[in-house]
XYZ file of N, CA and C in Angstrom:
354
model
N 21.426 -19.785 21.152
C 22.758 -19.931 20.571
C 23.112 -18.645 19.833
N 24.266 -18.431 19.574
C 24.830 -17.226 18.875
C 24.535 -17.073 17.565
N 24.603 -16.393 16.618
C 24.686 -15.974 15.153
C 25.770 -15.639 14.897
N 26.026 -16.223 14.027
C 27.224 -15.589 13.110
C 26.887 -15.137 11.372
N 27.745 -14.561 11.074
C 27.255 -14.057 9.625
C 28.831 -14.548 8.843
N 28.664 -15.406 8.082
C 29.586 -16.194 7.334
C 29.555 -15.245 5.611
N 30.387 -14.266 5.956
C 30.554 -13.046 4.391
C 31.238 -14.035 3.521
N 31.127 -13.966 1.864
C 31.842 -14.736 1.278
C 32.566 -13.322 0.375
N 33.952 -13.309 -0.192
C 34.138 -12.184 -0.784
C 34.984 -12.992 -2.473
N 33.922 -11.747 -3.012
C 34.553 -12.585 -4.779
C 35.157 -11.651 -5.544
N 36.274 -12.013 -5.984
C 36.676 -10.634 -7.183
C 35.705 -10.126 -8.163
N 36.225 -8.885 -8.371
C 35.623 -8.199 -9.622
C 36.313 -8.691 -10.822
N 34.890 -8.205 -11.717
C 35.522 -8.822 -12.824
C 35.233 -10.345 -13.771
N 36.002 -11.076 -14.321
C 36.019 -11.920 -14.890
C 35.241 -13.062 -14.401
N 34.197 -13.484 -14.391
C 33.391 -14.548 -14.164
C 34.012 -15.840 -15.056
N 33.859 -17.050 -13.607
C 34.637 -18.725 -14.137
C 33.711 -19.013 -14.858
N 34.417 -19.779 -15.801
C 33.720 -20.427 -16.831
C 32.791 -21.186 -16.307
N 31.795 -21.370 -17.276
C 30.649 -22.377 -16.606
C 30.348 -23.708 -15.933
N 31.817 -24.737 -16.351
C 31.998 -25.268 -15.890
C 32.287 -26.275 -14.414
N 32.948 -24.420 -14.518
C 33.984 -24.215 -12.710
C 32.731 -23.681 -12.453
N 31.244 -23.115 -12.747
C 30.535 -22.456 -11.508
C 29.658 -23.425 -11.457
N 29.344 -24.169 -12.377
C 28.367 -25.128 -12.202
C 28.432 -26.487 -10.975
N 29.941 -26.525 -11.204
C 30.293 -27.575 -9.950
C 30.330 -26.442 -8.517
N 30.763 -25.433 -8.664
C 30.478 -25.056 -7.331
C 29.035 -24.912 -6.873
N 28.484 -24.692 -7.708
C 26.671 -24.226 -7.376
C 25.904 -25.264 -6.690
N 26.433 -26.642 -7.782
C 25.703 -28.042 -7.085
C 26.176 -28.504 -5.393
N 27.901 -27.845 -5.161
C 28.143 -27.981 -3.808
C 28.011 -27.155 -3.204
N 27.842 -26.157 -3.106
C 26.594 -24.974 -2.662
C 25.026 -25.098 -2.098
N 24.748 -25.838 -3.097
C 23.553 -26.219 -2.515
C 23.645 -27.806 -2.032
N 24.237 -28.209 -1.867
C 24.912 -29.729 -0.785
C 25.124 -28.610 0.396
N 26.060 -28.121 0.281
C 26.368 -27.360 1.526
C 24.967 -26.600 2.882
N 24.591 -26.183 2.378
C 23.359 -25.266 2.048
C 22.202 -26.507 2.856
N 22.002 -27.419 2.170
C 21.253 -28.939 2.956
C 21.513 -29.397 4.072
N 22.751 -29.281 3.835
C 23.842 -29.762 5.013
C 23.629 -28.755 6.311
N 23.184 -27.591 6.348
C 23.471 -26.533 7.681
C 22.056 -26.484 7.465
N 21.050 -26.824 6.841
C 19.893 -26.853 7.221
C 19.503 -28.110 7.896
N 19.942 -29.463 7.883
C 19.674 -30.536 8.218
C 20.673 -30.497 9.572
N 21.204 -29.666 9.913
C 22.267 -29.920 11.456
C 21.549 -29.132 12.061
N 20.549 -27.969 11.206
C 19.783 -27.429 12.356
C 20.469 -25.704 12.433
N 21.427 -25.233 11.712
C 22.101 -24.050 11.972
C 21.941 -23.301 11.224
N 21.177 -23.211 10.181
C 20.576 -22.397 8.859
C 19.841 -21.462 9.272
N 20.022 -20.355 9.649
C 18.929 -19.151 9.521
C 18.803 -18.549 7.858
N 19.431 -17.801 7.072
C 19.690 -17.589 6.039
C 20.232 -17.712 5.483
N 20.541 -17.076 3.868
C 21.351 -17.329 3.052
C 21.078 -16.455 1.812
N 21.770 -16.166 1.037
C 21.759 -14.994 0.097
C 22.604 -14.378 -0.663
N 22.546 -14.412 -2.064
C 23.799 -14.035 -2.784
C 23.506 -13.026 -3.640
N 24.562 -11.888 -3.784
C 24.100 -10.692 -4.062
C 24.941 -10.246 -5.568
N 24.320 -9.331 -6.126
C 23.960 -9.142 -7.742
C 25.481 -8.230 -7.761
N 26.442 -8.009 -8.345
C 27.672 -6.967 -8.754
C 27.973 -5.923 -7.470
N 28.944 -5.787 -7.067
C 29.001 -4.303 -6.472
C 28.438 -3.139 -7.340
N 28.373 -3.184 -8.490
C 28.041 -2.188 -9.153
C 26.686 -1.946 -9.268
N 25.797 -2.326 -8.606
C 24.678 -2.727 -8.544
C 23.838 -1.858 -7.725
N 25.052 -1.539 -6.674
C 25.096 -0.820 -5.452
C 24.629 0.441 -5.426
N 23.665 0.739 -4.394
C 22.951 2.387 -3.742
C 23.527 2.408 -2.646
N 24.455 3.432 -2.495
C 24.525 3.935 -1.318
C 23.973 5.185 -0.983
N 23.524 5.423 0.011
C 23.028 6.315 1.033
C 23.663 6.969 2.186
N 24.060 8.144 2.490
C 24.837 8.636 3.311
C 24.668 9.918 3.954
N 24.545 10.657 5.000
C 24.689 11.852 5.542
C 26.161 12.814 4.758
N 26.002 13.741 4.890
C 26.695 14.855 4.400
C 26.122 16.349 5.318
N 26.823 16.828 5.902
C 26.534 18.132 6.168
C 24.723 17.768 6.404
N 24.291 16.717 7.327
C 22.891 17.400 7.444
C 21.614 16.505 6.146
N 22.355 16.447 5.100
C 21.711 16.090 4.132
C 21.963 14.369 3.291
N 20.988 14.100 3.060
C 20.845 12.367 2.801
C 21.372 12.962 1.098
N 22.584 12.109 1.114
C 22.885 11.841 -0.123
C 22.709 10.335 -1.406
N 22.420 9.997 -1.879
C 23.046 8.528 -2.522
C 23.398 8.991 -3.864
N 24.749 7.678 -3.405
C 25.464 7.474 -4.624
C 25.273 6.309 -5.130
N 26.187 6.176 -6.415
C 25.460 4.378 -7.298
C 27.290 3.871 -6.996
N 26.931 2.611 -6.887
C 28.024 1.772 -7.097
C 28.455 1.526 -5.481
N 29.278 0.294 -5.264
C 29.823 0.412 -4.064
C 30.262 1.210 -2.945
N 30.016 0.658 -1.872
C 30.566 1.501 -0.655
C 31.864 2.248 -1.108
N 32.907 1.095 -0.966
C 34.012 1.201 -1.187
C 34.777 0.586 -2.370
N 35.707 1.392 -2.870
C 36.131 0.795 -3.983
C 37.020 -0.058 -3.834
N 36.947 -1.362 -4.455
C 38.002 -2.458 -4.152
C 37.997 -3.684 -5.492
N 38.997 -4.196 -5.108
C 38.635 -5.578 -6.201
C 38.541 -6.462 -5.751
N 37.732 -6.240 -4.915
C 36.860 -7.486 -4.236
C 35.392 -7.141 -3.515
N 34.306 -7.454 -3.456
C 32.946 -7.344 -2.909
C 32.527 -8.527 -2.115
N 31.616 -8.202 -1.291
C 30.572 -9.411 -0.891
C 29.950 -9.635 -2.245
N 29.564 -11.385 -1.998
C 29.404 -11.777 -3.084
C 28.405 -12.804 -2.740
N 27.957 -12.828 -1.077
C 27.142 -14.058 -0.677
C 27.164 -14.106 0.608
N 26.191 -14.604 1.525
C 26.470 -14.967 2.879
C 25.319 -15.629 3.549
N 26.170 -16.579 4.888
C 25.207 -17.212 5.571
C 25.166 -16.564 6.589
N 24.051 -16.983 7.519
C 23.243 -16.349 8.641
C 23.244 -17.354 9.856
N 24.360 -17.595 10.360
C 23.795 -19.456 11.049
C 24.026 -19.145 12.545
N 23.148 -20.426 13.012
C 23.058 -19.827 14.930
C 23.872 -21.234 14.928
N 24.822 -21.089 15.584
C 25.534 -22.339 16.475
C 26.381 -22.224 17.811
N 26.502 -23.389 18.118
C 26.578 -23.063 19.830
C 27.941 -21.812 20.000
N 28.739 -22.027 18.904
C 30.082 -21.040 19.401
C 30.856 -20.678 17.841
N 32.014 -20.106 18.417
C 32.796 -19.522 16.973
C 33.259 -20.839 16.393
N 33.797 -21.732 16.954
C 34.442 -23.064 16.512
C 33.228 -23.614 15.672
N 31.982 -24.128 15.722
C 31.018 -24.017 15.389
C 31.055 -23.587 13.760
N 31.114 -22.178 13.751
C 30.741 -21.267 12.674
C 32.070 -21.624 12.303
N 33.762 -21.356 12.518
C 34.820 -21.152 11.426
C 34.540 -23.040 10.940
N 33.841 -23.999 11.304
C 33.726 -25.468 10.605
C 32.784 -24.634 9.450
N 31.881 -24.567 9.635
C 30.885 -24.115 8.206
C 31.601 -22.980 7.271
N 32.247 -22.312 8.208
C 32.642 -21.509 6.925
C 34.421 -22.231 6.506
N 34.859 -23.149 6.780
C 35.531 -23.537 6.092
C 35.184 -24.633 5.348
N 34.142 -24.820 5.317
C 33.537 -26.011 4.444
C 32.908 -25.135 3.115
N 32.282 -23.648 3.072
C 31.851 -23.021 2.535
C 33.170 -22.274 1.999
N 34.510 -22.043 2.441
C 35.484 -21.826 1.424
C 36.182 -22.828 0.432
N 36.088 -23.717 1.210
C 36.444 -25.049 0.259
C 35.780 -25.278 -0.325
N 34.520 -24.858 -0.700
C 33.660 -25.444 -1.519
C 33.697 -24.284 -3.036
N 34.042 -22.763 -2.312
C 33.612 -21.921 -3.379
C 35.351 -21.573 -3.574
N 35.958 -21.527 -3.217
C 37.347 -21.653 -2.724
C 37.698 -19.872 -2.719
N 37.082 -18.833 -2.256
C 36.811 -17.612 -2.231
C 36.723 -17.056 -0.502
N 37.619 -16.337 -0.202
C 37.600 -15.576 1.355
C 36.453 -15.486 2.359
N 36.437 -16.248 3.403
C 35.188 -16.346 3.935
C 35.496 -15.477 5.169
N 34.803 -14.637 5.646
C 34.460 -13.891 6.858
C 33.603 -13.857 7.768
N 34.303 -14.788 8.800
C 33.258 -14.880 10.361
C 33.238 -13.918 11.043
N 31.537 -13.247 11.173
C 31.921 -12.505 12.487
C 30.719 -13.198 13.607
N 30.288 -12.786 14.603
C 29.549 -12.964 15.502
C 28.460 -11.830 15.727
N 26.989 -12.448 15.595
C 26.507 -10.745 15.825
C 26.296 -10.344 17.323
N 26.227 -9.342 17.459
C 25.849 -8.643 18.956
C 24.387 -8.993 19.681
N 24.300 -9.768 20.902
C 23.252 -10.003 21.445
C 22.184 -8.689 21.436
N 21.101 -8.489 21.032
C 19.973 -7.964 21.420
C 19.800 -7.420 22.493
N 19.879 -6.246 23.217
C 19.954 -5.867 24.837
C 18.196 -5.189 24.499
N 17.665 -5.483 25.406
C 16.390 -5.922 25.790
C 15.959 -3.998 26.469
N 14.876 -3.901 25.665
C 15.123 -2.196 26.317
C 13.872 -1.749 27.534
N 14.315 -0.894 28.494
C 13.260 -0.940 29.964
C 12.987 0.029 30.208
């Protein structure tokens, strides 16, 4: 079956009160049960500030890194799933169950089959 990578994207900035994250966290991990018990769970993983960020890059020849995000924006990845299911219809159900749940921009893509080398 295919992979898809389900990006979640969160603003910068102001973190919800504890309230509002605590109820999302508990349906997060409902969610989370839920794509492991259908069988479509490869991973999962939520990641620390853009600012957090090493980048690494060519220049003229030479490996550079810089600190902080790729790109500057007010918005980052902020989390993502890893799930194999039979098709895209498949994956945009989980990831609209995973925006409704965190209520934050979800991004399906599909990854590229593996070409087998001879």
């Amino acid at each position: 079956m295919p992979q898809y990578l389900l990006a979640m994207y969160q603003p910068d900035g102001v973190v919800p009160p504890p309230e509002f994250l605590n109820k999302v966290m508990t349906e997060l991990d409902a969610l989370n049960q839920e794509i492991r018990d259908a069988g479509a769970w490869v991973f999962t993983g939520g990641l620390h500030p853009a600012d957090t960020a090493t980048v690494l890059h060519m220049k003229d020849g030479e490996l550079l890194t810089t600190d902080g995000p790729y790109l500057e924006g007010k918005e980052h990845l902020g989390g993502f799933w890893i799930i194999d299911v039979p098709d895209l219809d498949a994956a945009l159900a989980w990831a609209d169950r995973a925006t409704r749940v965190t209520t934050l921009p979800t991004e399906v893509r599909p990854f590229q089959e593996l070409r087998e080398r001879g």
